[in-house]
Amino acid sequence: MSTLGFIEYESASPEVRAVYDDIRTTRKTDYINNFWKALAHDPATLRRTWESLKQIMAPGALDPLTKEMLYIAVSVTNQCGYCIASHTVSAQQKGMSDAMFSELMAVVGMANETNKLVTGYQVEIDERFRK
Amino acid sequence: MSTLGFIEYESASPEVRAVYDDIRTTRKTDYINNFWKALAHDPATLRRTWESLKQIMAPGALDPLTKEMLYIAVSVTNQCGYCIASHTVSAQQKGMSDAMFSELMAVVGMANETNKLVTGYQVEIDERFRK
Amino acid sequence: MSTLGFIEYESASPEVRAVYDDIRTTRKTDYINNFWKALAHDPATLRRTWESLKQIMAPGALDPLTKEMLYIAVSVTNQCGYCIASHTVSAQQKGMSDAMFSELMAVVGMANETNKLVTGYQVEIDERFRK
Amino acid sequence: MSTLGFIEYESASPEVRAVYDDIRTTRKTDYINNFWKALAHDPATLRRTWESLKQIMAPGALDPLTKEMLYIAVSVTNQCGYCIASHTVSAQQKGMSDAMFSELMAVVGMANETNKLVTGYQVEIDERFRK
Amino acid sequence: MSTLGFIEYESASPEVRAVYDDIRTTRKTDYINNFWKALAHDPATLRRTWESLKQIMAPGALDPLTKEMLYIAVSVTNQCGYCIASHTVSAQQKGMSDAMFSELMAVVGMANETNKLVTGYQVEIDERFRK
Amino acid sequence: MSTLGFIEYESASPEVRAVYDDIRTTRKTDYINNFWKALAHDPATLRRTWESLKQIMAPGALDPLTKEMLYIAVSVTNQCGYCIASHTVSAQQKGMSDAMFSELMAVVGMANETNKLVTGYQVEIDERFRK
């Protein structure tokens, strides 16, 4: 299941329960992902990670769906199966259509290709792109 | 400059010039990035890459700015300096504000962190996220 | 099981058996990991890899447990499921507590995050950090 | 220098100055790394990243020098030049000798090699390493 | 099976069928890999990817088997399980012997190791290797 | 130049000189790459790495030029600037033409793209590709 196993709500410490409660309230669901139940062995990291994620993924200059798609782009590039599976569902719930998903994939594939072409050809950065 | 050097418009074959012309028309600028000038040693790859990029980055279910930000997310995850430099400028030209850039970076950083936490803890994919 | 299958002790050549014997003696266990049984199709690589690993992971300026944790840090960053699974068990056998594991994960996650933030922001290396 | 430039202490907002002050106090130095001066354009990310880093890198079940070496292991695997440069200096200041550095590098190199061998040979995880 | 499911020949649109037909003709087999059946939800990407792959993997200055082995080298470095599995079979069908596979793996492992050693030691590029 | 600096032949220990001598003899050149001069601070790793490299890159079931191109494929995928620069020169010296280089790049780019497409679409491995 996970290196240290999962901590369920019923057997969680008050500190962990408080995070679980906040996840449930924020996400409007009773479901707690395996990720959080695995992290709960380290309450400090659980809290820090959840607080950071909540803050970062909230609406801001970018909308939550765009943020989910950026998350997927990173997760695919890193070949993280869990992250792709969970954030794809999450993006779909926030309104990602099949057409949007397909375009997202096409961009991610293309970017990975040109990243390597430019590096392999040892292309120097254009003067106008330098800081 | 680049492994095989750059091919400038003046010394380019008609086949390469045709791609350069299309880049200039499509992007409404006379400037040809070093990337294309390096790729021009292989006209087939130059054409294929440009045609694919033009098709993929065009407006569709996702708007061009979102696509540029996805490109940056991939390029940062791959640590591709050239790609980050050129696509950041490109995204700014398409309207990415400093606030949008900062949120983009925060999401990319967070996704890279949780990708590794979930992998390191060997978290099994939740049944509900499986296909 | 593996691309070329596993070679068991009973059907191994003398050259492979000699490596298996050394693994058993060094690790004080009869168990031979799948990794070695897969590599055994290439006795030269089997011997070279085992000899290198034995030399590198031995006590030196760094203790064996620290080395195991470094191995995990790399394996998590590379998203190598097999390596994470085997080296986590190995580190636990050498004394890694759950608290140590959790801190290891927190550092690995954080490093992956800041690696991308610094790259994404295109931060120039401080003069004082240059060689 | 960096995508959005650096924010120096003199021109920083009170919110940013508070973080800079804490960095100076915690690290017992007046010097603020370029990384923080680049991040300061996004005070929320600056604060969150610094607070997380301070918490994670503090002495705990693992000592600060081990944590620095883990940071280097990740940064090398990610090919992050800035991170390698800054954390190598940091580890040296915390007592990493040349011999420790060399062993660290040997482990990182070896882990990257075997990560790929095991993946390339498609080796199935041993039953005893499964969770 | 895949995020959007597979599209079988029988239920495919004429546009998708045309690509499937070309795959079958080119590869001299009736079998369509899962990859193509997953991509078929996005006919433009299906066509573009297939056309590019067909062009790139055709005999040229490099022979098809060498190209398959390069594909494997990349896929192993990226830890892409699907790609390793499918291209290993493909390379074997094109004549890759077990000895060739083992040498391929040894080179890939070694390159991954020295890539990190050179980066970790922050080795400056030799003047003679610069463009 | 490098974290610990370079060790030149003149100031090298007999153990290091022996490796340098073997590099010179094997490669038929007086030039010692910066990589070896940086590694020389750790004679055991210098010797082990050189011996492994010499063995792995020697003619076998695969010819030396193919091996150099595989090295480049890995180095590009890892974004290792030093490795790309040095192995590109090395491959050219062994006969890699510009046309071969361009095809190599095209395959590497394509493989990186499809690696991500297949992962992003969460495509299950075909039964016939499983071991």
mmCIF file with all atom_site columns, C-alpha atoms in Angstrom, chain F:
data_model
loop_
_atom_site.group_PDB
_atom_site.id
_atom_site.type_symbol
_atom_site.label_atom_id
_atom_site.label_alt_id
_atom_site.label_comp_id
_atom_site.label_asym_id
_atom_site.label_entity_id
_atom_site.label_seq_id
_atom_site.pdbx_PDB_ins_code
_atom_site.Cartn_x
_atom_site.Cartn_y
_atom_site.Cartn_z
_atom_site.occupancy
_atom_site.B_iso_or_equiv
_atom_site.pdbx_formal_charge
_atom_site.auth_seq_id
_atom_site.auth_comp_id
_atom_site.auth_asym_id
_atom_site.auth_atom_id
_atom_site.pdbx_PDB_model_num
ATOM 1   C CA . MET F 1 1   ? 36.776 24.660  -13.063 1.00 0.00 ? 1   MET F CA 1
ATOM 2   C CA . SER F 1 2   ? 35.473 21.867  -10.862 1.00 0.00 ? 2   SER F CA 1
ATOM 3   C CA . THR F 1 3   ? 34.493 21.403  -7.212  1.00 0.00 ? 3   THR F CA 1
ATOM 4   C CA . LEU F 1 4   ? 37.875 20.151  -6.062  1.00 0.00 ? 4   LEU F CA 1
ATOM 5   C CA . GLY F 1 5   ? 39.944 21.509  -8.958  1.00 0.00 ? 5   GLY F CA 1
ATOM 6   C CA . PHE F 1 6   ? 41.929 19.579  -11.562 1.00 0.00 ? 6   PHE F CA 1
ATOM 7   C CA . ILE F 1 7   ? 44.912 17.337  -10.948 1.00 0.00 ? 7   ILE F CA 1
ATOM 8   C CA . GLU F 1 8   ? 47.474 17.664  -13.706 1.00 0.00 ? 8   GLU F CA 1
ATOM 9   C CA . TYR F 1 9   ? 49.787 14.829  -14.686 1.00 0.00 ? 9   TYR F CA 1
ATOM 10  C CA . GLU F 1 10  ? 52.806 16.584  -13.260 1.00 0.00 ? 10  GLU F CA 1
ATOM 11  C CA . SER F 1 11  ? 51.382 16.781  -9.761  1.00 0.00 ? 11  SER F CA 1
ATOM 12  C CA . ALA F 1 12  ? 49.549 13.453  -9.818  1.00 0.00 ? 12  ALA F CA 1
ATOM 13  C CA . SER F 1 13  ? 50.290 10.487  -7.574  1.00 0.00 ? 13  SER F CA 1
ATOM 14  C CA . PRO F 1 14  ? 51.685 7.318   -9.178  1.00 0.00 ? 14  PRO F CA 1
ATOM 15  C CA . GLU F 1 15  ? 48.250 5.712   -8.873  1.00 0.00 ? 15  GLU F CA 1
ATOM 16  C CA . VAL F 1 16  ? 46.608 8.539   -10.786 1.00 0.00 ? 16  VAL F CA 1
ATOM 17  C CA . ARG F 1 17  ? 49.434 8.703   -13.320 1.00 0.00 ? 17  ARG F CA 1
ATOM 18  C CA . ALA F 1 18  ? 48.930 5.031   -14.099 1.00 0.00 ? 18  ALA F CA 1
ATOM 19  C CA . VAL F 1 19  ? 45.320 5.729   -15.074 1.00 0.00 ? 19  VAL F CA 1
ATOM 20  C CA . TYR F 1 20  ? 46.287 8.800   -17.078 1.00 0.00 ? 20  TYR F CA 1
ATOM 21  C CA . ASP F 1 21  ? 48.906 6.723   -18.888 1.00 0.00 ? 21  ASP F CA 1
ATOM 22  C CA . ASP F 1 22  ? 46.349 4.069   -19.729 1.00 0.00 ? 22  ASP F CA 1
ATOM 23  C CA . ILE F 1 23  ? 43.899 6.697   -21.003 1.00 0.00 ? 23  ILE F CA 1
ATOM 24  C CA . ARG F 1 24  ? 46.618 8.131   -23.232 1.00 0.00 ? 24  ARG F CA 1
ATOM 25  C CA . THR F 1 25  ? 47.618 4.752   -24.589 1.00 0.00 ? 25  THR F CA 1
ATOM 26  C CA . THR F 1 26  ? 44.080 3.523   -25.131 1.00 0.00 ? 26  THR F CA 1
ATOM 27  C CA . ARG F 1 27  ? 42.896 6.733   -26.766 1.00 0.00 ? 27  ARG F CA 1
ATOM 28  C CA . LYS F 1 28  ? 46.102 7.386   -28.664 1.00 0.00 ? 28  LYS F CA 1
ATOM 29  C CA . THR F 1 29  ? 46.266 11.015  -27.515 1.00 0.00 ? 29  THR F CA 1
ATOM 30  C CA . ASP F 1 30  ? 48.161 12.965  -24.886 1.00 0.00 ? 30  ASP F CA 1
ATOM 31  C CA . TYR F 1 31  ? 45.051 14.889  -23.942 1.00 0.00 ? 31  TYR F CA 1
ATOM 32  C CA . ILE F 1 32  ? 43.347 14.086  -20.642 1.00 0.00 ? 32  ILE F CA 1
ATOM 33  C CA . ASN F 1 33  ? 39.755 15.364  -20.405 1.00 0.00 ? 33  ASN F CA 1
ATOM 34  C CA . ASN F 1 34  ? 38.753 17.666  -17.574 1.00 0.00 ? 34  ASN F CA 1
ATOM 35  C CA . PHE F 1 35  ? 36.442 14.927  -16.331 1.00 0.00 ? 35  PHE F CA 1
ATOM 36  C CA . TRP F 1 36  ? 39.346 12.650  -15.417 1.00 0.00 ? 36  TRP F CA 1
ATOM 37  C CA . LYS F 1 37  ? 41.352 15.499  -13.929 1.00 0.00 ? 37  LYS F CA 1
ATOM 38  C CA . ALA F 1 38  ? 38.407 16.326  -11.670 1.00 0.00 ? 38  ALA F CA 1
ATOM 39  C CA . LEU F 1 39  ? 37.798 12.704  -10.665 1.00 0.00 ? 39  LEU F CA 1
ATOM 40  C CA . ALA F 1 40  ? 41.477 12.233  -9.834  1.00 0.00 ? 40  ALA F CA 1
ATOM 41  C CA . HIS F 1 41  ? 40.878 13.563  -6.327  1.00 0.00 ? 41  HIS F CA 1
ATOM 42  C CA . ASP F 1 42  ? 39.311 10.164  -5.687  1.00 0.00 ? 42  ASP F CA 1
ATOM 43  C CA . PRO F 1 43  ? 41.777 7.668   -7.212  1.00 0.00 ? 43  PRO F CA 1
ATOM 44  C CA . ALA F 1 44  ? 39.539 4.669   -6.498  1.00 0.00 ? 44  ALA F CA 1
ATOM 45  C CA . THR F 1 45  ? 36.613 6.190   -8.387  1.00 0.00 ? 45  THR F CA 1
ATOM 46  C CA . LEU F 1 46  ? 38.957 7.407   -11.132 1.00 0.00 ? 46  LEU F CA 1
ATOM 47  C CA . ARG F 1 47  ? 40.293 3.904   -11.667 1.00 0.00 ? 47  ARG F CA 1
ATOM 48  C CA . ARG F 1 48  ? 36.937 2.156   -11.367 1.00 0.00 ? 48  ARG F CA 1
ATOM 49  C CA . THR F 1 49  ? 35.213 4.586   -13.729 1.00 0.00 ? 49  THR F CA 1
ATOM 50  C CA . TRP F 1 50  ? 37.965 4.445   -16.315 1.00 0.00 ? 50  TRP F CA 1
ATOM 51  C CA . GLU F 1 51  ? 38.237 0.643   -16.204 1.00 0.00 ? 51  GLU F CA 1
ATOM 52  C CA . SER F 1 52  ? 34.450 0.311   -16.561 1.00 0.00 ? 52  SER F CA 1
ATOM 53  C CA . LEU F 1 53  ? 34.271 2.807   -19.382 1.00 0.00 ? 53  LEU F CA 1
ATOM 54  C CA . LYS F 1 54  ? 37.142 1.188   -21.250 1.00 0.00 ? 54  LYS F CA 1
ATOM 55  C CA . GLN F 1 55  ? 35.521 -2.220  -20.960 1.00 0.00 ? 55  GLN F CA 1
ATOM 56  C CA . ILE F 1 56  ? 32.012 -1.053  -21.873 1.00 0.00 ? 56  ILE F CA 1
ATOM 57  C CA . MET F 1 57  ? 32.939 1.146   -24.825 1.00 0.00 ? 57  MET F CA 1
ATOM 58  C CA . ALA F 1 58  ? 35.240 -1.408  -26.457 1.00 0.00 ? 58  ALA F CA 1
ATOM 59  C CA . PRO F 1 59  ? 34.115 -3.152  -29.652 1.00 0.00 ? 59  PRO F CA 1
ATOM 60  C CA . GLY F 1 60  ? 31.773 -6.060  -28.904 1.00 0.00 ? 60  GLY F CA 1
ATOM 61  C CA . ALA F 1 61  ? 28.334 -7.027  -30.101 1.00 0.00 ? 61  ALA F CA 1
ATOM 62  C CA . LEU F 1 62  ? 27.909 -3.298  -30.762 1.00 0.00 ? 62  LEU F CA 1
ATOM 63  C CA . ASP F 1 63  ? 30.518 -1.179  -32.513 1.00 0.00 ? 63  ASP F CA 1
ATOM 64  C CA . PRO F 1 64  ? 32.166 1.797   -30.764 1.00 0.00 ? 64  PRO F CA 1
ATOM 65  C CA . LEU F 1 65  ? 30.342 4.421   -32.862 1.00 0.00 ? 65  LEU F CA 1
ATOM 66  C CA . THR F 1 66  ? 26.938 2.991   -32.026 1.00 0.00 ? 66  THR F CA 1
ATOM 67  C CA . LYS F 1 67  ? 27.951 3.053   -28.383 1.00 0.00 ? 67  LYS F CA 1
ATOM 68  C CA . GLU F 1 68  ? 28.966 6.706   -28.627 1.00 0.00 ? 68  GLU F CA 1
ATOM 69  C CA . MET F 1 69  ? 25.592 7.563   -30.126 1.00 0.00 ? 69  MET F CA 1
ATOM 70  C CA . LEU F 1 70  ? 23.803 5.701   -27.336 1.00 0.00 ? 70  LEU F CA 1
ATOM 71  C CA . TYR F 1 71  ? 25.903 7.727   -24.895 1.00 0.00 ? 71  TYR F CA 1
ATOM 72  C CA . ILE F 1 72  ? 24.731 10.913  -26.566 1.00 0.00 ? 72  ILE F CA 1
ATOM 73  C CA . ALA F 1 73  ? 21.091 9.760   -26.482 1.00 0.00 ? 73  ALA F CA 1
ATOM 74  C CA . VAL F 1 74  ? 21.314 9.288   -22.732 1.00 0.00 ? 74  VAL F CA 1
ATOM 75  C CA . SER F 1 75  ? 23.231 12.524  -22.161 1.00 0.00 ? 75  SER F CA 1
ATOM 76  C CA . VAL F 1 76  ? 20.713 14.571  -24.140 1.00 0.00 ? 76  VAL F CA 1
ATOM 77  C CA . THR F 1 77  ? 17.816 13.008  -22.257 1.00 0.00 ? 77  THR F CA 1
ATOM 78  C CA . ASN F 1 78  ? 19.578 13.914  -19.006 1.00 0.00 ? 78  ASN F CA 1
ATOM 79  C CA . GLN F 1 79  ? 20.397 17.435  -20.242 1.00 0.00 ? 79  GLN F CA 1
ATOM 80  C CA . CYS F 1 80  ? 24.099 16.938  -19.397 1.00 0.00 ? 80  CYS F CA 1
ATOM 81  C CA . GLY F 1 81  ? 25.923 19.696  -21.257 1.00 0.00 ? 81  GLY F CA 1
ATOM 82  C CA . TYR F 1 82  ? 29.441 18.442  -20.622 1.00 0.00 ? 82  TYR F CA 1
ATOM 83  C CA . CYS F 1 83  ? 28.599 14.914  -21.729 1.00 0.00 ? 83  CYS F CA 1
ATOM 84  C CA . ILE F 1 84  ? 26.867 16.057  -24.910 1.00 0.00 ? 84  ILE F CA 1
ATOM 85  C CA . ALA F 1 85  ? 29.810 18.254  -25.856 1.00 0.00 ? 85  ALA F CA 1
ATOM 86  C CA . SER F 1 86  ? 32.484 15.659  -25.241 1.00 0.00 ? 86  SER F CA 1
ATOM 87  C CA . HIS F 1 87  ? 30.693 12.625  -26.660 1.00 0.00 ? 87  HIS F CA 1
ATOM 88  C CA . THR F 1 88  ? 29.555 14.500  -29.763 1.00 0.00 ? 88  THR F CA 1
ATOM 89  C CA . VAL F 1 89  ? 33.187 15.276  -30.565 1.00 0.00 ? 89  VAL F CA 1
ATOM 90  C CA . SER F 1 90  ? 34.110 11.706  -29.754 1.00 0.00 ? 90  SER F CA 1
ATOM 91  C CA . ALA F 1 91  ? 31.402 10.303  -32.036 1.00 0.00 ? 91  ALA F CA 1
ATOM 92  C CA . GLN F 1 92  ? 32.469 12.630  -34.835 1.00 0.00 ? 92  GLN F CA 1
ATOM 93  C CA . GLN F 1 93  ? 36.024 11.377  -34.490 1.00 0.00 ? 93  GLN F CA 1
ATOM 94  C CA . LYS F 1 94  ? 34.710 7.827   -34.833 1.00 0.00 ? 94  LYS F CA 1
ATOM 95  C CA . GLY F 1 95  ? 32.899 8.668   -38.044 1.00 0.00 ? 95  GLY F CA 1
ATOM 96  C CA . MET F 1 96  ? 29.525 10.179  -37.151 1.00 0.00 ? 96  MET F CA 1
ATOM 97  C CA . SER F 1 97  ? 28.495 12.311  -40.124 1.00 0.00 ? 97  SER F CA 1
ATOM 98  C CA . ASP F 1 98  ? 26.215 15.331  -39.881 1.00 0.00 ? 98  ASP F CA 1
ATOM 99  C CA . ALA F 1 99  ? 23.421 13.249  -41.389 1.00 0.00 ? 99  ALA F CA 1
ATOM 100 C CA . MET F 1 100 ? 23.894 10.566  -38.739 1.00 0.00 ? 100 MET F CA 1
ATOM 101 C CA . PHE F 1 101 ? 23.928 13.203  -36.008 1.00 0.00 ? 101 PHE F CA 1
ATOM 102 C CA . SER F 1 102 ? 20.697 14.714  -37.311 1.00 0.00 ? 102 SER F CA 1
ATOM 103 C CA . GLU F 1 103 ? 18.950 11.355  -37.398 1.00 0.00 ? 103 GLU F CA 1
ATOM 104 C CA . LEU F 1 104 ? 20.218 10.586  -33.921 1.00 0.00 ? 104 LEU F CA 1
ATOM 105 C CA . MET F 1 105 ? 18.711 13.851  -32.694 1.00 0.00 ? 105 MET F CA 1
ATOM 106 C CA . ALA F 1 106 ? 15.422 13.166  -34.464 1.00 0.00 ? 106 ALA F CA 1
ATOM 107 C CA . VAL F 1 107 ? 15.110 9.756   -32.805 1.00 0.00 ? 107 VAL F CA 1
ATOM 108 C CA . VAL F 1 108 ? 16.009 11.147  -29.381 1.00 0.00 ? 108 VAL F CA 1
ATOM 109 C CA . GLY F 1 109 ? 13.474 13.939  -29.742 1.00 0.00 ? 109 GLY F CA 1
ATOM 110 C CA . MET F 1 110 ? 10.748 11.582  -30.927 1.00 0.00 ? 110 MET F CA 1
ATOM 111 C CA . ALA F 1 111 ? 11.412 9.056   -28.187 1.00 0.00 ? 111 ALA F CA 1
ATOM 112 C CA . ASN F 1 112 ? 11.187 11.755  -25.543 1.00 0.00 ? 112 ASN F CA 1
ATOM 113 C CA . GLU F 1 113 ? 7.872  12.875  -27.010 1.00 0.00 ? 113 GLU F CA 1
ATOM 114 C CA . THR F 1 114 ? 6.236  9.463   -27.202 1.00 0.00 ? 114 THR F CA 1
ATOM 115 C CA . ASN F 1 115 ? 7.594  8.460   -23.776 1.00 0.00 ? 115 ASN F CA 1
ATOM 116 C CA . LYS F 1 116 ? 5.492  11.259  -22.346 1.00 0.00 ? 116 LYS F CA 1
ATOM 117 C CA . LEU F 1 117 ? 2.432  10.713  -24.544 1.00 0.00 ? 117 LEU F CA 1
ATOM 118 C CA . VAL F 1 118 ? 2.178  7.072   -23.537 1.00 0.00 ? 118 VAL F CA 1
ATOM 119 C CA . THR F 1 119 ? 2.677  7.906   -19.885 1.00 0.00 ? 119 THR F CA 1
ATOM 120 C CA . GLY F 1 120 ? 0.288  10.832  -19.950 1.00 0.00 ? 120 GLY F CA 1
ATOM 121 C CA . TYR F 1 121 ? -2.461 8.750   -21.561 1.00 0.00 ? 121 TYR F CA 1
ATOM 122 C CA . GLN F 1 122 ? -1.787 6.076   -18.923 1.00 0.00 ? 122 GLN F CA 1
ATOM 123 C CA . VAL F 1 123 ? -1.544 3.390   -21.586 1.00 0.00 ? 123 VAL F CA 1
ATOM 124 C CA . GLU F 1 124 ? -1.452 -0.145  -20.225 1.00 0.00 ? 124 GLU F CA 1
ATOM 125 C CA . ILE F 1 125 ? 1.318  -2.387  -21.581 1.00 0.00 ? 125 ILE F CA 1
ATOM 126 C CA . ASP F 1 126 ? 0.067  -4.722  -24.307 1.00 0.00 ? 126 ASP F CA 1
ATOM 127 C CA . GLU F 1 127 ? -0.138 -8.323  -23.169 1.00 0.00 ? 127 GLU F CA 1
ATOM 128 C CA . ARG F 1 128 ? 2.259  -9.339  -25.919 1.00 0.00 ? 128 ARG F CA 1
ATOM 129 C CA . PHE F 1 129 ? 4.971  -6.959  -24.698 1.00 0.00 ? 129 PHE F CA 1
ATOM 130 C CA . ARG F 1 130 ? 4.905  -8.265  -21.129 1.00 0.00 ? 130 ARG F CA 1
ATOM 131 C CA . LYS F 1 131 ? 7.602  -10.581 -19.859 1.00 0.00 ? 131 LYS F CA 1
#
